[in-house]
Coordinates of C-alpha atoms and ligand atoms in Angstrom, one line a residue:
M189 CA 12.5 45.0 -0.6
T190 CA 12.4 41.4 -2.4
T191 CA 12.7 38.6 0.4
S192 CA 13.7 35.2 -0.2
A193 CA 10.6 33.3 -0.3
E194 CA 9.7 36.2 -3.5
T195 CA 13.3 35.6 -5.4
A196 CA 12.1 31.2 -5.4
V197 CA 8.8 32.7 -6.8
D198 CA 10.9 34.7 -8.6
Q199 CA 13.4 31.9 -9.5
L200 CA 10.8 29.4 -10.3
L201 CA 8.9 31.9 -13.2
T202 CA 12.4 32.3 -14.8
H203 CA 13.1 28.9 -15.2
L204 CA 10.4 28.0 -16.6
A205 CA 10.3 30.4 -18.9
D206 CA 13.4 30.2 -19.8
G207 CA 13.2 26.3 -20.7
R208 CA 16.0 25.4 -17.7
L209 CA 12.1 24.0 -16.5
R210 CA 9.9 22.1 -18.2
V211 CA 6.5 21.3 -16.7
V212 CA 5.1 18.0 -17.9
D213 CA 1.7 15.9 -17.9
L214 CA 1.3 12.8 -15.8
T215 CA -2.0 13.0 -16.7
N216 CA -4.3 10.1 -18.5
R217 CA -6.8 12.0 -20.8
L218 CA -10.2 11.9 -20.1
S219 CA -13.0 10.8 -22.5
A220 CA -15.4 7.2 -22.9
D221 CA -12.8 5.2 -24.0
T222 CA -10.5 6.0 -21.1
P223 CA -9.7 2.5 -19.2
T224 CA -11.6 2.1 -16.0
L225 CA -11.0 -0.3 -13.1
Q226 CA -13.7 -3.8 -13.3
L227 CA -14.8 -5.2 -10.5
P228 CA -15.7 -8.5 -10.2
E229 CA -19.5 -9.8 -9.3
P230 CA -21.2 -9.2 -7.3
F231 CA -19.3 -6.0 -6.8
A232 CA -21.1 -2.9 -8.4
N233 CA -18.9 -0.3 -10.8
L234 CA -19.0 3.5 -11.5
I235 CA -19.7 4.8 -14.5
D236 CA -17.2 5.5 -17.2
F237 CA -16.6 9.3 -18.3
S238 CA -19.0 10.5 -20.9
L239 CA -19.3 13.8 -22.5
E240 CA -23.2 14.9 -23.0
H241 CA -23.7 18.2 -25.6
V242 CA -25.7 20.5 -24.5
S243 CA -26.1 23.6 -26.7
E244 CA -23.5 23.6 -29.5
F245 CA -24.0 27.5 -31.5
D246 CA -28.1 26.8 -31.7
D247 CA -31.6 27.6 -30.2
S248 CA -30.7 26.0 -26.9
G249 CA -27.6 28.3 -27.2
P250 CA -27.0 30.0 -30.0
L251 CA -23.6 32.1 -28.8
W252 CA -22.0 28.9 -27.3
R253 CA -21.2 25.3 -26.6
H254 CA -20.9 23.1 -23.6
N255 CA -21.3 20.1 -22.1
N256 CA -21.9 18.0 -19.4
I257 CA -19.4 15.7 -17.5
H258 CA -21.0 11.8 -16.3
T259 CA -18.6 10.0 -15.0
G260 CA -17.4 7.8 -11.0
E261 CA -14.9 9.7 -8.8
H262 CA -12.5 6.3 -9.4
I263 CA -12.0 7.2 -13.6
G264 CA -8.7 8.2 -15.2
T265 CA -6.4 9.5 -13.7
H266 CA -7.3 10.2 -10.4
L267 CA -6.9 10.4 -6.3
D268 CA -8.7 8.3 -3.4
A269 CA -8.9 10.4 -0.5
P270 CA -8.7 9.0 2.9
R271 CA -12.1 8.5 3.3
H272 CA -12.3 5.7 0.7
W273 CA -11.2 3.5 2.4
I274 CA -12.9 1.1 4.8
S275 CA -9.5 1.3 7.1
N276 CA -10.0 5.1 6.9
R277 CA -14.3 6.0 7.3
D278 CA -14.2 8.8 9.0
G279 CA -11.1 10.3 7.1
D280 CA -11.0 13.1 4.9
D281 CA -13.2 13.4 2.1
V282 CA -11.4 14.9 -1.2
S283 CA -12.7 18.4 -0.2
Q284 CA -10.7 18.0 2.7
L285 CA -7.1 17.5 1.5
P286 CA -4.9 20.5 3.1
V287 CA -3.9 21.6 -0.4
G288 CA 0.5 22.4 1.1
R289 CA -0.2 18.0 0.6
L290 CA -0.8 18.5 -2.8
I291 CA 2.4 19.6 -3.9
G292 CA 5.5 17.8 -2.9
P293 CA 9.1 16.5 -4.3
A294 CA 8.7 13.6 -7.0
H295 CA 10.8 10.5 -5.1
V296 CA 10.6 8.5 -8.9
L297 CA 10.8 4.0 -8.2
D298 CA 11.6 2.7 -11.9
I299 CA 10.5 -0.7 -12.0
S300 CA 9.4 -1.3 -15.4
A301 CA 12.0 -4.1 -15.9
R302 CA 11.0 -6.3 -13.0
V303 CA 6.8 -5.7 -15.1
A304 CA 8.1 -6.8 -18.0
D305 CA 9.0 -10.1 -17.2
D306 CA 6.0 -10.3 -14.6
P307 CA 3.1 -7.8 -14.3
D308 CA 2.3 -9.6 -10.8
F309 CA 5.3 -7.8 -9.8
L310 CA 4.5 -6.7 -6.5
L311 CA 6.8 -3.2 -4.8
E312 CA 8.6 -5.0 -1.4
I313 CA 10.0 -2.0 1.2
D314 CA 14.6 -3.5 -0.1
D315 CA 13.1 -1.8 -3.2
I316 CA 11.8 1.8 -1.9
R317 CA 15.4 0.9 0.6
A318 CA 16.9 0.3 -2.6
W319 CA 15.9 3.7 -3.7
E320 CA 16.6 5.9 -0.4
S321 CA 19.9 4.0 -0.6
T322 CA 21.0 6.0 -4.0
H323 CA 18.3 9.2 -3.7
G324 CA 18.3 9.7 0.1
P325 CA 15.5 9.2 2.7
L326 CA 11.7 10.4 1.5
R327 CA 10.7 13.4 1.8
A328 CA 8.4 15.0 4.6
G329 CA 5.6 15.1 2.3
G330 CA 6.9 13.4 -0.6
W331 CA 5.2 11.3 -3.4
L332 CA 6.6 8.5 -3.9
L333 CA 5.4 7.5 -8.0
V334 CA 5.5 4.1 -9.4
H335 CA 7.3 4.3 -12.7
S336 CA 6.3 0.3 -14.7
G337 CA 6.0 0.8 -18.2
W338 CA 1.8 0.3 -17.8
D339 CA 1.4 3.1 -19.9
R340 CA 2.2 1.9 -22.3
Y341 CA -1.0 0.7 -22.7
A342 CA -3.0 3.6 -20.9
Q343 CA -5.1 4.1 -24.6
D344 CA -5.5 0.4 -24.6
R345 CA -9.1 -1.0 -22.7
D346 CA -8.0 -4.8 -22.5
A347 CA -4.3 -5.0 -22.4
F348 CA -5.0 -1.7 -19.4
L349 CA -6.7 -4.4 -17.5
N350 CA -4.6 -7.3 -19.0
T351 CA -7.6 -9.7 -16.9
T352 CA -7.5 -13.5 -17.0
D353 CA -10.0 -15.9 -15.8
G354 CA -11.4 -13.0 -14.1
V355 CA -8.0 -12.4 -12.0
S356 CA -6.1 -9.2 -13.5
H357 CA -2.5 -8.9 -13.9
T358 CA -0.8 -5.5 -13.3
P359 CA 2.3 -4.9 -10.7
G360 CA 1.3 -3.5 -7.1
M361 CA 3.3 -3.4 -3.5
S362 CA 2.8 -6.0 -0.9
S363 CA 1.2 -5.9 2.7
A364 CA 4.5 -5.4 4.1
A365 CA 5.0 -2.4 2.5
A366 CA 2.4 -1.0 1.9
R367 CA 2.4 -0.9 6.1
W368 CA 5.6 -0.1 6.2
L369 CA 5.2 3.4 3.1
A370 CA 2.4 4.7 5.4
E371 CA 3.6 4.1 8.9
E372 CA 7.3 4.8 8.9
T373 CA 7.8 7.0 6.0
P374 CA 6.4 11.0 5.8
I375 CA 5.4 10.4 2.3
A376 CA 1.9 12.4 1.5
G377 CA 0.9 10.4 -1.4
Y378 CA 1.6 7.3 -3.6
G379 CA 1.0 7.1 -7.1
V380 CA 1.0 4.5 -10.0
E381 CA 0.4 3.6 -13.2
T382 CA -1.9 1.4 -13.4
V383 CA -6.2 1.8 -13.1
G384 CA -5.7 0.9 -8.8
I385 CA -3.1 1.3 -6.0
D386 CA -3.5 -1.8 -5.5
A387 CA -1.6 -4.7 -7.9
G388 CA -4.5 -6.8 -10.3
N389 CA -5.0 -9.4 -8.2
G390 CA -5.1 -7.3 -5.0
F391 CA -7.8 -8.9 -3.7
S392 CA -5.8 -12.0 -3.0
L393 CA -3.2 -10.3 -0.6
D394 CA -3.8 -8.9 3.2
P395 CA -5.7 -7.5 3.7
P396 CA -7.3 -7.0 0.8
M397 CA -6.0 -4.1 -1.4
P398 CA -3.0 -3.6 1.4
A399 CA -2.0 -0.2 -0.2
H400 CA -5.1 0.9 0.0
H401 CA -6.0 -0.2 3.5
H402 CA -2.8 0.5 4.8
L403 CA -1.8 4.6 2.7
L404 CA -5.9 5.5 2.9
G405 CA -5.8 4.3 6.6
A406 CA -2.4 6.4 7.5
D407 CA -4.2 9.7 6.2
K408 CA -1.9 9.6 2.9
Y409 CA -3.4 9.9 -1.0
G410 CA -3.0 7.7 -4.2
I411 CA -3.0 8.4 -7.8
T412 CA -3.8 6.3 -10.5
S413 CA -3.3 5.6 -14.2
L414 CA -0.4 8.4 -14.0
Q415 CA 1.6 8.7 -17.9
N416 CA 5.1 9.9 -18.6
L417 CA 6.5 9.3 -15.2
G418 CA 9.3 7.3 -17.4
S419 CA 11.0 10.8 -18.5
L420 CA 11.1 12.1 -14.1
P421 CA 13.9 12.0 -12.5
A422 CA 14.6 9.6 -10.7
S423 CA 14.7 12.3 -7.9
G424 CA 15.0 17.1 -8.2
A425 CA 11.0 17.0 -9.6
L426 CA 8.0 19.0 -8.4
V427 CA 4.8 17.0 -8.8
V428 CA 1.4 18.7 -8.3
V429 CA -1.9 16.6 -8.0
C430 CA -4.9 18.8 -8.6
P431 CA -8.1 16.9 -7.9
L432 CA -11.3 17.8 -7.6
P433 CA -12.8 19.7 -4.3
I434 CA -15.6 17.6 -4.7
V435 CA -17.7 17.7 -1.0
G436 CA -18.4 14.2 0.4
G437 CA -16.5 12.7 -2.6
T438 CA -14.0 9.7 -2.2
G439 CA -11.5 11.2 -5.0
S440 CA -11.5 12.9 -8.3
P441 CA -10.5 12.7 -11.4
A442 CA -7.6 14.9 -11.7
R443 CA -4.6 17.1 -13.4
V444 CA -1.2 15.9 -12.1
L445 CA 1.7 17.8 -13.3
A446 CA 5.9 17.5 -12.9
V447 CA 7.8 20.2 -13.0
V448 CA 11.2 18.8 -14.5
P449 CA 15.2 20.2 -14.8
S450 CA 15.8 20.2 -18.4
Ligands
LIG634 MN1 -9.5 5.0 -7.0

């Protein structure tokens, strides 16, 4: 006897095979050129990603090649775990995240036209409410993914960070929006195309870096440096977020995939 749950998995697999569902990669490629956050003095920066060749069909490994990877936790497309921020210093590390919260409905909000006019654009509560008035309430376990158009700069470090006089000019969300999302909605996570989940000038907001403060403080997750959100529907896609289960880790590079109706 086939249960309805087995039928659901079978339908998913059938539709993936026949093309009615397709898988979209939302991840930036990892290399030494991947743009990364650059904190101003006196703060300490993480190392960039790099690949160290160890063996390559030579005396140290005649039949194989393999490499070491060197990377900070918060490099490229990556997840911020609750423990990352002072507002939740005893929160889950990246190995402790309940995996059921890493897969959920993708709510895609398009702010690209407004960011084109204003790189410092901040998402407000009313923008999210306007999305909800069309597409329904943000769902339990959902991921709010904001399409700003910033992924077009993902291969160009200077354009991606857009720094002038020591201040990065990239979009984010207001403190009020961050607090509302954290406290009044049942989402699991919030994803962006920029280098961090806060605006480039997020230190100037109150509290500083409000998306980090409120969302991680409320046991929600962040995902940065997403790509291809423009090819997703506003609702109806499924997102799968796969950070490494680093024990004690405050975040991890992640592969992020969406399952999208064709
Ligand atoms: Mn991070």
